Coordinates of C-alpha atoms in Angstrom, one line a residue:
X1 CA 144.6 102.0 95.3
X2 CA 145.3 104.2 92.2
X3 CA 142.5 106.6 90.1
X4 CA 142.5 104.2 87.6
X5 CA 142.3 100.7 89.6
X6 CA 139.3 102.5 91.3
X7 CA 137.8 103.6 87.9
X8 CA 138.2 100.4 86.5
X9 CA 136.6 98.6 89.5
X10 CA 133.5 101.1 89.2
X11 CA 132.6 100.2 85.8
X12 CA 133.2 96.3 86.7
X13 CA 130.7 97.1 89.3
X14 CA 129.0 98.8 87.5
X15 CA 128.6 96.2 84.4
X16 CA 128.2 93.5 86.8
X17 CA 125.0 95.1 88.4
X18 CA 123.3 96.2 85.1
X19 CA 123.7 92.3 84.1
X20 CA 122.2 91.0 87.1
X21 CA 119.2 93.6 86.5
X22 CA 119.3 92.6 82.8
X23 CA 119.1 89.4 83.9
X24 CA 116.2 89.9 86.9
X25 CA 114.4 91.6 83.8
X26 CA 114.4 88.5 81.6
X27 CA 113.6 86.2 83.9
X28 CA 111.0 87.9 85.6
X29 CA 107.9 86.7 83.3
X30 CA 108.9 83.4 84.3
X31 CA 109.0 83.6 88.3
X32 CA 106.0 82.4 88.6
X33 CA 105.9 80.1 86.8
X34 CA 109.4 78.5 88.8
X35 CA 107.5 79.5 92.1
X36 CA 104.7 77.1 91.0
X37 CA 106.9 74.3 89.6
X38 CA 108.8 74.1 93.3
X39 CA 105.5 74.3 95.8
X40 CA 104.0 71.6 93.1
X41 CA 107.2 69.4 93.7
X42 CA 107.3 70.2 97.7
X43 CA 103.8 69.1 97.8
X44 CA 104.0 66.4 95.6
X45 CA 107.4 65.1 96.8
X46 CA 105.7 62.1 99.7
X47 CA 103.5 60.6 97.1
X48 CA 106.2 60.8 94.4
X49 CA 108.7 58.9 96.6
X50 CA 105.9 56.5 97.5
X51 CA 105.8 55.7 94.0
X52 CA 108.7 55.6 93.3
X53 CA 109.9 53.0 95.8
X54 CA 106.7 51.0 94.6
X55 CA 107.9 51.1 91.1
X56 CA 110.8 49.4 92.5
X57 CA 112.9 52.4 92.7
X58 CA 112.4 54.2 89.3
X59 CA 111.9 57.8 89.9
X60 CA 111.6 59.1 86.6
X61 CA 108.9 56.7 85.7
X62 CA 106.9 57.7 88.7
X63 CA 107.6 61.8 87.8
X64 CA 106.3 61.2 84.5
X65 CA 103.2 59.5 86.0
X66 CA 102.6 62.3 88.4
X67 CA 102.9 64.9 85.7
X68 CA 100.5 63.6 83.1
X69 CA 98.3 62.8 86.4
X70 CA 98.6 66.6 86.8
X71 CA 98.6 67.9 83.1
X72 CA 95.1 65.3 82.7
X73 CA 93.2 67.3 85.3
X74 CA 94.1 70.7 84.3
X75 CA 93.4 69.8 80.7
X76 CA 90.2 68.3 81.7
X77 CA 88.0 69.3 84.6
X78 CA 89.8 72.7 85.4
X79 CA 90.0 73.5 81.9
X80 CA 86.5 72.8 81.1
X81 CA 85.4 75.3 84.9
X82 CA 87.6 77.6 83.3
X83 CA 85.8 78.2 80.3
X84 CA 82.8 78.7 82.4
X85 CA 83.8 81.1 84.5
X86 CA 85.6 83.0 82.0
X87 CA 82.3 83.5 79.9
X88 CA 80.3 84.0 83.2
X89 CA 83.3 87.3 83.9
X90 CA 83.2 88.5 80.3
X91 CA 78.7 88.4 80.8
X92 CA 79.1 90.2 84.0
X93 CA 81.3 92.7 82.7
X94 CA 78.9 93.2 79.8
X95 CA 76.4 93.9 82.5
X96 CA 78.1 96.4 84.1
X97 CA 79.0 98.5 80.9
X98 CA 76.1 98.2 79.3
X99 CA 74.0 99.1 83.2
X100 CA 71.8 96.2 83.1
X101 CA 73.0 94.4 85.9
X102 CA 69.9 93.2 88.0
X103 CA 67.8 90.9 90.6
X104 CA 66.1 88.1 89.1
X105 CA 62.4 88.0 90.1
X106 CA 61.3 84.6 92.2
X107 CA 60.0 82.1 90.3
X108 CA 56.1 81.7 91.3
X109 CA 56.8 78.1 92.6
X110 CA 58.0 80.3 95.3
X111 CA 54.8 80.8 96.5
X112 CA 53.1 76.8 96.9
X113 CA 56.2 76.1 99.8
X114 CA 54.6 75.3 102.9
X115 CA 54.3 77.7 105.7
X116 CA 57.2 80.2 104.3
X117 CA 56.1 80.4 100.6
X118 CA 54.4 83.3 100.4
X119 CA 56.5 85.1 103.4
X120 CA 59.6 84.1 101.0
X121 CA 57.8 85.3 97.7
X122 CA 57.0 88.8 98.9
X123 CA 60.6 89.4 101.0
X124 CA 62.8 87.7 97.5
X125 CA 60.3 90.0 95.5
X126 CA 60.9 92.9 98.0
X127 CA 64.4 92.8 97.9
X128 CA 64.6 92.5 94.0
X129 CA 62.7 95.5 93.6
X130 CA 64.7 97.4 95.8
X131 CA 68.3 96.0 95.1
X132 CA 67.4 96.2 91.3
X133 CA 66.4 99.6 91.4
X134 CA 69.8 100.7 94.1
X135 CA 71.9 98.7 91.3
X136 CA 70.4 100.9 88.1
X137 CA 71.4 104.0 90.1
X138 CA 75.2 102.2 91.3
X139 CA 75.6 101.1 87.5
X140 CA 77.9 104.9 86.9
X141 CA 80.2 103.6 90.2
X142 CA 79.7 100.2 88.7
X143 CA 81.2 100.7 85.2
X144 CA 84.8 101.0 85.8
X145 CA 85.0 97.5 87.3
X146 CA 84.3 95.8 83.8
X147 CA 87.8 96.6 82.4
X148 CA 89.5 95.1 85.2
X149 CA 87.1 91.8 85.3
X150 CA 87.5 91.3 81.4
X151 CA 91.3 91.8 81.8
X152 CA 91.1 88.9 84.5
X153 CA 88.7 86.9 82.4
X154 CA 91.4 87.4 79.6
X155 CA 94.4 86.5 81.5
X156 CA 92.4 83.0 82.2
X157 CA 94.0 81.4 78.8
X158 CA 97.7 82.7 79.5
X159 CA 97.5 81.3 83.0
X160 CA 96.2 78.0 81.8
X161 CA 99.3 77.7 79.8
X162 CA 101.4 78.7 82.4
X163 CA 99.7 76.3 84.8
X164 CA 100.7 73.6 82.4
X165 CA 104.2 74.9 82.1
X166 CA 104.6 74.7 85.9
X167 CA 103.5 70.9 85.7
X168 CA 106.1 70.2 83.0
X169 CA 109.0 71.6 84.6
X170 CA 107.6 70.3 88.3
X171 CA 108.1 66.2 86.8
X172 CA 112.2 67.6 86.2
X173 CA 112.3 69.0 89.6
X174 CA 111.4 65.5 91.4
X175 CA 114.6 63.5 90.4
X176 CA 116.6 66.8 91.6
X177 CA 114.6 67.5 95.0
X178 CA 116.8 66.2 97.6
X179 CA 119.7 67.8 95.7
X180 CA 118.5 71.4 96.0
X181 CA 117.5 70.8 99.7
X182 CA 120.6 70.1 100.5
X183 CA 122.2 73.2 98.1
X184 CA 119.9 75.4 100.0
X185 CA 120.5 73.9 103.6
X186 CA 124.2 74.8 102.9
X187 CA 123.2 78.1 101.9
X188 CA 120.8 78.3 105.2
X189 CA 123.9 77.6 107.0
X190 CA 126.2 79.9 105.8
X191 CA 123.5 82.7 106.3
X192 CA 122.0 81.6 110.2
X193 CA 125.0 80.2 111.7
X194 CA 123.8 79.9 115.1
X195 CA 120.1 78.3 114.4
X196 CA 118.2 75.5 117.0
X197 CA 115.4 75.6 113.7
X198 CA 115.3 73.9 110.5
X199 CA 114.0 76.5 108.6
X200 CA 114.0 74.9 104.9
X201 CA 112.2 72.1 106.6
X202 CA 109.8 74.4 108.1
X203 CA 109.5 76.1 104.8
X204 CA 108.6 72.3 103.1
X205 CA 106.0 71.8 105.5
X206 CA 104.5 75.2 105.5
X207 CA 104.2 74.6 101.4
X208 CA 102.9 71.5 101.6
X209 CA 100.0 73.0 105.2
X210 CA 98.8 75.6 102.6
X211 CA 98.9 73.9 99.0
X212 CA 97.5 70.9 100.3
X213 CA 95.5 72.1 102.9
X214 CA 93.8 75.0 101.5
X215 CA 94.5 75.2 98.0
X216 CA 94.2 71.4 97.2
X217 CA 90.9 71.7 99.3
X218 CA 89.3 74.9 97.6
X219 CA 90.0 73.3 94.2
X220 CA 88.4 70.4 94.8
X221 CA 85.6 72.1 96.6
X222 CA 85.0 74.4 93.4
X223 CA 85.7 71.3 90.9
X224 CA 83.0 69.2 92.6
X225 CA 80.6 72.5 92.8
X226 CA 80.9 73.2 89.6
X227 CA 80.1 70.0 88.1
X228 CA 77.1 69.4 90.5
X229 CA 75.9 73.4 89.1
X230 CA 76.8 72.6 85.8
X231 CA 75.2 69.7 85.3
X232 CA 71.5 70.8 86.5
X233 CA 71.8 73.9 85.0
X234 CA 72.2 76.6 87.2
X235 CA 73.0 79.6 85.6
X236 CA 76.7 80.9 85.7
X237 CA 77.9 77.9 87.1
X238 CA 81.6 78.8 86.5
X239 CA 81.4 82.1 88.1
X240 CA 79.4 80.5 91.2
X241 CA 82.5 77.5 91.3
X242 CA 85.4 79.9 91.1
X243 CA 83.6 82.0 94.0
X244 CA 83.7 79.2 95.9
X245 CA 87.3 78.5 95.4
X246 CA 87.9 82.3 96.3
X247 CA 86.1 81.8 99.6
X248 CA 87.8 78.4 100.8
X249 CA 91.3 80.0 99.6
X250 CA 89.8 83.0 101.8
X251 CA 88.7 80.5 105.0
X252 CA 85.9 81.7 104.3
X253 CA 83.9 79.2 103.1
X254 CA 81.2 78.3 100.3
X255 CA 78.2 78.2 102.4
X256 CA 77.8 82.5 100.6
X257 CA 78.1 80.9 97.8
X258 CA 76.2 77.5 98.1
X259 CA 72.9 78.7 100.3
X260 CA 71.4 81.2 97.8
X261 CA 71.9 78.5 95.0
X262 CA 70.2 75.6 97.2
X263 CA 67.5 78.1 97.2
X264 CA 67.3 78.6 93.9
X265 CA 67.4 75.2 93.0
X266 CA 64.2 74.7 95.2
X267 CA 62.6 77.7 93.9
X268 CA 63.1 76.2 90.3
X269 CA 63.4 72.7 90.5
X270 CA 61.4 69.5 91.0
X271 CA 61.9 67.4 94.2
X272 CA 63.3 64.6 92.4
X273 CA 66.1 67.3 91.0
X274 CA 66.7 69.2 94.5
X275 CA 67.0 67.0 96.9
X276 CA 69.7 64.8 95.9
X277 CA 71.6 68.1 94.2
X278 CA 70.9 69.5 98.0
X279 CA 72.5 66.8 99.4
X280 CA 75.2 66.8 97.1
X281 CA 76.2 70.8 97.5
X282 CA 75.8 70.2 101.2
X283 CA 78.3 67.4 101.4
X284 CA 80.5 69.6 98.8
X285 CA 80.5 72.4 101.3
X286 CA 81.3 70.5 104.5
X287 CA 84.2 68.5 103.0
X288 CA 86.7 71.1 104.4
X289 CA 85.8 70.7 107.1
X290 CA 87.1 67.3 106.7
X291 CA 89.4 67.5 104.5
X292 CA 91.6 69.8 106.4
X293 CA 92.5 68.1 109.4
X294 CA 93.6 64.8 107.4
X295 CA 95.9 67.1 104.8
X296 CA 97.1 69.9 107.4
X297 CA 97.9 68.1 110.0
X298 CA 99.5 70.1 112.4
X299 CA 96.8 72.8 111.3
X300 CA 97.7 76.6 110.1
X301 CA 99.2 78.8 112.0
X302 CA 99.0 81.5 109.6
X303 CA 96.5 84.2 110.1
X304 CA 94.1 84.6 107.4
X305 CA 94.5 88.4 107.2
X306 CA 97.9 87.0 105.9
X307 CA 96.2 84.7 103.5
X308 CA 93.7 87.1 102.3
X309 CA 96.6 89.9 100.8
X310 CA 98.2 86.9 99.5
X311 CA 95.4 86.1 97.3
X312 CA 94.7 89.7 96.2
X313 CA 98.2 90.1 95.8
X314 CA 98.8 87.4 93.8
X315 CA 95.9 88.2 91.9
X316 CA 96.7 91.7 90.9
X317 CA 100.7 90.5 90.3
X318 CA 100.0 87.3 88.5
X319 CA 96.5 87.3 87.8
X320 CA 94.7 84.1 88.0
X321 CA 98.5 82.1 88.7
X322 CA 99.0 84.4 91.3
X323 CA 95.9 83.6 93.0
X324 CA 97.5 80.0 94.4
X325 CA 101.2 81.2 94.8
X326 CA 100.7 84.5 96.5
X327 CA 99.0 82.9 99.5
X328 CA 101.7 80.3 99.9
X329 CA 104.5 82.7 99.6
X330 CA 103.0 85.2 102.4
X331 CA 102.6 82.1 104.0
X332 CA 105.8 80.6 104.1
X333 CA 107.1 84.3 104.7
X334 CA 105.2 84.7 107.7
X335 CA 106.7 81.5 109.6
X336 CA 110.0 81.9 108.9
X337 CA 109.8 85.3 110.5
X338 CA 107.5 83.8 113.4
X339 CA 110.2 81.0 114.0
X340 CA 113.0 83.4 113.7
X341 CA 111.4 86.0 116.3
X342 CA 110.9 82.6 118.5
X343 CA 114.5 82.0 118.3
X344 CA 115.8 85.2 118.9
X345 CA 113.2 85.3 122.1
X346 CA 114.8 82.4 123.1
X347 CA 118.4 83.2 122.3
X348 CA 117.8 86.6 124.6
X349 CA 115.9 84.4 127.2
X350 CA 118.6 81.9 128.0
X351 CA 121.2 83.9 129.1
X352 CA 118.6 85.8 131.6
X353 CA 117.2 82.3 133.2
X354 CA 121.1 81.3 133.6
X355 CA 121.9 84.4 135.4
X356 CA 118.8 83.9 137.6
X357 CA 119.5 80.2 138.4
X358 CA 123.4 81.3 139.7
X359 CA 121.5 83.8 141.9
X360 CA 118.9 81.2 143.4
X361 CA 122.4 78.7 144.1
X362 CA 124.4 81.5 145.3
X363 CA 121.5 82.3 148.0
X364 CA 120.9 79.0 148.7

């Protein structure tokens, strides 16, 4: 090849790479949002086909009901806990510039319980005086977290929007699911030749583990906590709702969350109020339990250590977006490499257990 034929096929390189990264550049803002659209149409796919064959086989009619299905509860009950926790962030960052961030002091209802009231009184009195007093002399340390949570609370409007975008372009992906399946099956074939495992379909059902399994379950956990906090008046019910969808996107669970405000509630509230909102948060809290075996299935297999960087992750990368997408990405990345190791294990296996078996015939 001459000077100038090499030359020339440098600078085609060249060109060719700083479009792609051009490209990469433009399209980033909108990754997430894509990412979001697909793992909304993997999890939605089964009850979109069910109604589409039940609509006697009209699958745009049954995308378009799934979408406004969609766009009607993020425009309605999500919107209305995101307002709230968005003004609970922006009042605890206040707090924490301004130092004031404190305790409350039991209510003196505390103190007519039976048998543990006045134990309770003087330990919740105790421990305000002391943690109140610890926080006032934190509130230096403290202060540097209020950007970041007001820069969160901030991003809350921006990802509502790009929630809604997600939806939009999820009811176009339904009509062209099995279509890109099969575009990237062939792709999966050209890249693993020699595979026993589906991996795209283990991909689909990973998506659909996590986003219906633990996303779809922390959502409706927080949902149902918020309303039920909002409604008797708990203070900084948003806040307390989207820590309980942290904590069941965590595995944690809500019971941090929902035990100090069933307290509360007692500590404040008339027995005609308590009890049934008691009962209420206690069934709210114990519906992963089972909602998880009848939308997982085959159960998780992921670790949560896994889970857990994918929600920070996300969260720092995508802010309040990221916080359902990163844990479904690490998630879906962590099986494929599990079920590749497997297969590789069991690639280098087999020819070992056929070696040993000639030996066992040829001593026999």
């Amino acid at each position: 090849m001459a000077g100038d034929e090499i030359i020339q096929l440098a600078v085609r390189l060249g060109l060719l790479a700083f479009l792609v990264y051009w490209s990469f550049i433009l399209v980033l803002p909108f990754i997430p949002i894509l990412v979001w659209a697909m793992v909304l149409t993997v999890a939605l796919y089964p009850p979109y086909n069910w109604l589409s064959l039940h609509l006697g086989d009209r699958p745009k009619l049954a995308a378009a009901i799934i979408t406004v299905i969609i766009l009607a509860i993020i425009v309605g009950p999500i919107a209305w806990f995101g307002v709230g926790a968005v003004d609970g962030l922006r009042d605890l960052a206040g707090h924490l510039s301004a130092g004031t961030l404190a305790i409350p002091s039991p209510p003196e209802g505390v103190k007519n319980w039976p048998i543990v009231g006045a134990q309770f009184y003087a330990l919740w009195d105790h421990a305000s005086t002391n943690l109140g007093a610890a926080l006032r002399e934190l509130a230096p340390y403290l202060k540097p977290l209020a950007g970041p949570i007001l820069v969160f609370a901030g991003s809350a409007g921006f990802g509502t929007l790009k929630f809604v975008a997600a939806v939009a372009l999820s009811g176009f992906l339904f009509h062209y699911g099995p279509r890109l399946v099969a575009a990237i099956r062939r792709v999966q074939a050209r890249l693993v030749t020699q595979r026993s495992q589906d991996f795209v379909a283990l991909a689909g059902l990973t998506i659909r583990t996590v986003a219906n399994g633990v996303i779809g379950v922390a959502v409706l956990q927080s949902l149902l906590a918020g309303i039920g906090l909002k409604l008797t008046g708990v203070p900084h019910a948003g806040v307390l709702a989207f820590a309980v969808l942290i904590l069941a996107v965590l595995q944690i669970g809500s019971a941090v969350v929902l035990f100090p405000v069933i307290i509360w509630i007692w500590a404040t509230k008339d027995l005609a109020v308590a009890l049934p909102l008691t009962i209420y948060l206690l069934i709210v809290g114990l519906a992963d339990n089972v909602l998880k075996p009848l939308l997982m299935g085959r159960g998780l297999s992921t670790p949560t250590l896994v889970i857990f960087i994918g929600v920070l992750g996300g969260m720092l990368a995508h802010g309040i977006l990221g916080l359902f997408v990163g844990p479904i990405i690490l998630a879906v990345t962590w099986e494929l490499i599990m079920a590749w190791i497997r297969e590789e294990r069991a690639e280098v296996a087999a020819p070992d257990m056929e070696q040993g078996a000639k030996k066992l015939a040829a001593k026999a």
